[in-house]
Amino acid sequence: MKQFTKQVDVSLASQATLSLPINKRIKGRLRVELDTGEEAGLFLQRGITLRDGDQIATEDGYVVRIIAANESVSTVQCHDPLLLTRIAYHLGNRHVPLQVGDGFVRYQHDHVLDDMVKGLGGQVVSEQAPFEPEAGAYGGSSSHGHHEHGHHHAHAHDHEH
């Protein structure tokens, strides 16, 4: 079984691909199956988040390119910047990992959050798509949020900041 131990900083020719959803791209230790069907293990530095297009390698130089796999997401597309900002604010207030794009926000599908967005006047589409959440305000490749311990809040609560 191939053991991937390092992330490659330079673009190299890859011998295979590995498609993973976000909840697996945030783990440094993981048994995986390459897109070729071959079993492998990830033994990467803790705290990194693998992004679409990243590359990882074995000690002997076997390189694999990471693909952000399609997963169940909710996408809010909006041409009204104020409404989209309000929706992003309320999702952020619930500590929801959020992908921010040009005219849209995306989060892992959650019907409670979908109802909240609709209540704010947004339109939500549930779909299968890659999910690339923001890394967080303090940079690095680490994902900040509740992914680290496997859940996110789907309930409303206020914070004093």
Short mmCIF file of C-alpha atoms in Angstrom, two decimals:
data_model
loop_
_atom_site.label_atom_id
_atom_site.label_comp_id
_atom_site.label_asym_id
_atom_site.label_seq_id
_atom_site.Cartn_x
_atom_site.Cartn_y
_atom_site.Cartn_z
CA MET A 1 0.00 0.00 0.00
CA LYS A 2 1.35 3.42 -0.97
CA GLN A 3 1.93 5.83 1.92
CA PHE A 4 1.65 9.54 1.15
CA THR A 5 3.72 11.51 3.62
CA LYS A 6 4.21 14.96 2.13
CA GLN A 7 2.45 17.71 0.28
CA VAL A 8 4.28 18.82 -2.87
CA ASP A 9 4.74 22.57 -3.26
CA VAL A 10 5.71 22.51 -6.94
CA SER A 11 3.52 21.24 -9.74
CA LEU A 12 4.87 17.86 -10.82
CA ALA A 13 3.52 15.28 -13.24
CA SER A 14 1.09 13.17 -11.25
CA GLN A 15 0.70 9.43 -11.71
CA ALA A 16 -2.84 9.27 -10.32
CA THR A 17 -5.67 11.28 -8.77
CA LEU A 18 -7.45 11.08 -5.45
CA SER A 19 -11.02 12.41 -5.20
CA LEU A 20 -12.08 13.33 -1.66
CA PRO A 21 -14.89 15.38 -0.10
CA ILE A 22 -13.91 18.16 2.34
CA ASN A 23 -14.44 16.05 5.48
CA LYS A 24 -11.66 13.72 4.27
CA ARG A 25 -9.42 16.47 2.85
CA ILE A 26 -9.01 17.91 6.36
CA LYS A 27 -7.59 14.68 7.83
CA GLY A 28 -3.88 14.00 7.96
CA ARG A 29 -4.26 10.30 8.74
CA LEU A 30 -6.62 8.40 6.49
CA ARG A 31 -6.95 5.16 4.54
CA VAL A 32 -8.03 6.03 0.99
CA GLU A 33 -8.64 4.52 -2.41
CA LEU A 34 -6.98 6.25 -5.34
CA ASP A 35 -9.15 6.86 -8.39
CA THR A 36 -7.29 3.91 -9.97
CA GLY A 37 -8.80 1.63 -7.30
CA GLU A 38 -5.48 1.16 -5.48
CA GLU A 39 -5.55 1.43 -1.67
CA ALA A 40 -3.26 3.96 -0.02
CA GLY A 41 -2.71 5.74 3.27
CA LEU A 42 -2.33 9.42 4.08
CA PHE A 43 0.26 10.23 6.75
CA LEU A 44 0.42 13.99 6.33
CA GLN A 45 1.23 16.83 8.70
CA ARG A 46 -1.74 17.47 10.96
CA GLY A 47 -3.73 20.62 10.45
CA ILE A 48 -3.50 20.92 6.67
CA THR A 49 -6.48 21.02 4.36
CA LEU A 50 -5.95 19.49 0.95
CA ARG A 51 -7.40 21.69 -1.79
CA ASP A 52 -8.47 20.84 -5.32
CA GLY A 53 -5.32 20.65 -7.43
CA ASP A 54 -2.92 20.07 -4.51
CA GLN A 55 -0.42 17.27 -4.87
CA ILE A 56 0.85 14.75 -2.36
CA ALA A 57 3.72 12.29 -2.71
CA THR A 58 5.24 9.16 -1.27
CA GLU A 59 8.84 9.14 -0.06
CA ASP A 60 9.90 7.50 -3.34
CA GLY A 61 8.29 10.25 -5.46
CA TYR A 62 4.92 8.80 -6.52
CA VAL A 63 2.74 11.90 -6.97
CA VAL A 64 -1.05 12.11 -6.74
CA ARG A 65 -3.20 15.14 -7.58
CA ILE A 66 -6.12 15.89 -5.23
CA ILE A 67 -9.60 16.42 -6.68
CA ALA A 68 -12.36 18.03 -4.61
CA ALA A 69 -15.09 15.40 -4.98
CA ASN A 70 -18.71 16.24 -5.55
CA GLU A 71 -20.73 16.12 -2.34
CA SER A 72 -24.14 17.24 -1.08
CA VAL A 73 -24.09 21.02 -0.86
CA SER A 74 -26.50 23.90 -0.79
CA THR A 75 -25.70 26.75 -3.15
CA VAL A 76 -27.18 30.22 -2.77
CA GLN A 77 -26.83 32.32 -5.92
CA CYS A 78 -27.87 35.91 -5.61
CA HIS A 79 -27.54 39.01 -7.80
CA ASP A 80 -28.34 41.28 -4.84
CA PRO A 81 -25.00 41.89 -3.05
CA LEU A 82 -26.71 43.16 0.12
CA LEU A 83 -28.90 40.07 0.43
CA LEU A 84 -25.98 37.74 -0.27
CA THR A 85 -23.93 39.56 2.38
CA ARG A 86 -26.77 39.19 4.90
CA ILE A 87 -27.06 35.48 4.14
CA ALA A 88 -23.29 35.00 4.50
CA TYR A 89 -23.37 36.93 7.80
CA HIS A 90 -26.11 34.73 9.26
CA LEU A 91 -24.43 31.52 8.10
CA GLY A 92 -21.12 32.75 9.55
CA ASN A 93 -22.83 33.57 12.84
CA ARG A 94 -23.65 29.85 13.03
CA HIS A 95 -20.00 28.90 12.39
CA VAL A 96 -20.87 27.23 9.09
CA PRO A 97 -17.86 26.53 6.85
CA LEU A 98 -18.66 28.56 3.77
CA GLN A 99 -17.40 28.69 0.21
CA VAL A 100 -17.61 32.22 -1.15
CA GLY A 101 -17.68 32.79 -4.89
CA ASP A 102 -18.64 35.47 -7.37
CA GLY A 103 -22.37 35.89 -6.72
CA PHE A 104 -22.79 32.75 -4.60
CA VAL A 105 -22.13 31.10 -1.27
CA ARG A 106 -22.08 27.33 -0.71
CA TYR A 107 -22.21 25.17 2.41
CA GLN A 108 -22.60 21.48 3.18
CA HIS A 109 -26.25 20.62 2.70
CA ASP A 110 -28.39 21.14 5.78
CA HIS A 111 -32.15 21.53 5.50
CA VAL A 112 -32.34 23.70 8.65
CA LEU A 113 -29.85 26.17 7.13
CA ASP A 114 -31.70 26.00 3.80
CA ASP A 115 -34.91 27.05 5.60
CA MET A 116 -33.09 29.91 7.32
CA VAL A 117 -31.70 31.16 3.98
CA LYS A 118 -35.16 30.97 2.40
CA GLY A 119 -36.56 32.89 5.37
CA LEU A 120 -34.04 35.63 4.68
CA GLY A 121 -35.27 35.84 1.07
CA GLY A 122 -32.58 33.72 -0.59
CA GLN A 123 -33.00 30.91 -3.08
CA VAL A 124 -31.18 27.67 -2.33
CA VAL A 125 -30.31 24.86 -4.71
CA SER A 126 -29.37 21.47 -3.25
CA GLU A 127 -26.83 19.85 -5.56
CA GLN A 128 -23.78 17.65 -5.90
CA ALA A 129 -20.71 19.86 -6.33
CA PRO A 130 -17.16 20.25 -5.00
CA PHE A 131 -16.94 22.12 -1.68
CA GLU A 132 -13.97 24.43 -1.06
CA PRO A 133 -14.69 26.42 2.12
CA GLU A 134 -12.72 29.52 3.09
CA ALA A 135 -9.57 28.70 5.04
CA GLY A 136 -10.31 31.26 7.74
CA ALA A 137 -9.29 34.81 8.53
CA TYR A 138 -5.98 33.84 10.08
CA GLY A 139 -4.61 32.19 6.95
CA GLY A 140 -2.67 29.02 6.55
CA SER A 141 -4.00 25.91 4.91
CA SER A 142 -5.80 24.85 8.05
CA SER A 143 -9.54 24.88 8.05
CA HIS A 144 -10.97 26.71 11.04
CA GLY A 145 -14.35 25.62 12.19
CA HIS A 146 -16.17 22.63 13.47
CA HIS A 147 -14.91 20.24 10.80
CA GLU A 148 -12.05 19.28 13.07
CA HIS A 149 -14.39 17.45 15.39
CA GLY A 150 -16.96 16.31 12.87
CA HIS A 151 -19.97 18.56 13.27
CA HIS A 152 -21.34 22.01 12.72
CA HIS A 153 -24.08 23.92 14.42
CA ALA A 154 -27.43 23.84 12.68
CA HIS A 155 -29.23 25.80 15.35
CA ALA A 156 -29.60 29.50 15.92
CA HIS A 157 -27.62 31.12 18.70
CA ASP A 158 -26.26 34.54 19.44
CA HIS A 159 -22.71 35.47 20.29
CA GLU A 160 -21.24 38.34 22.23
CA HIS A 161 -18.08 39.36 20.36
#
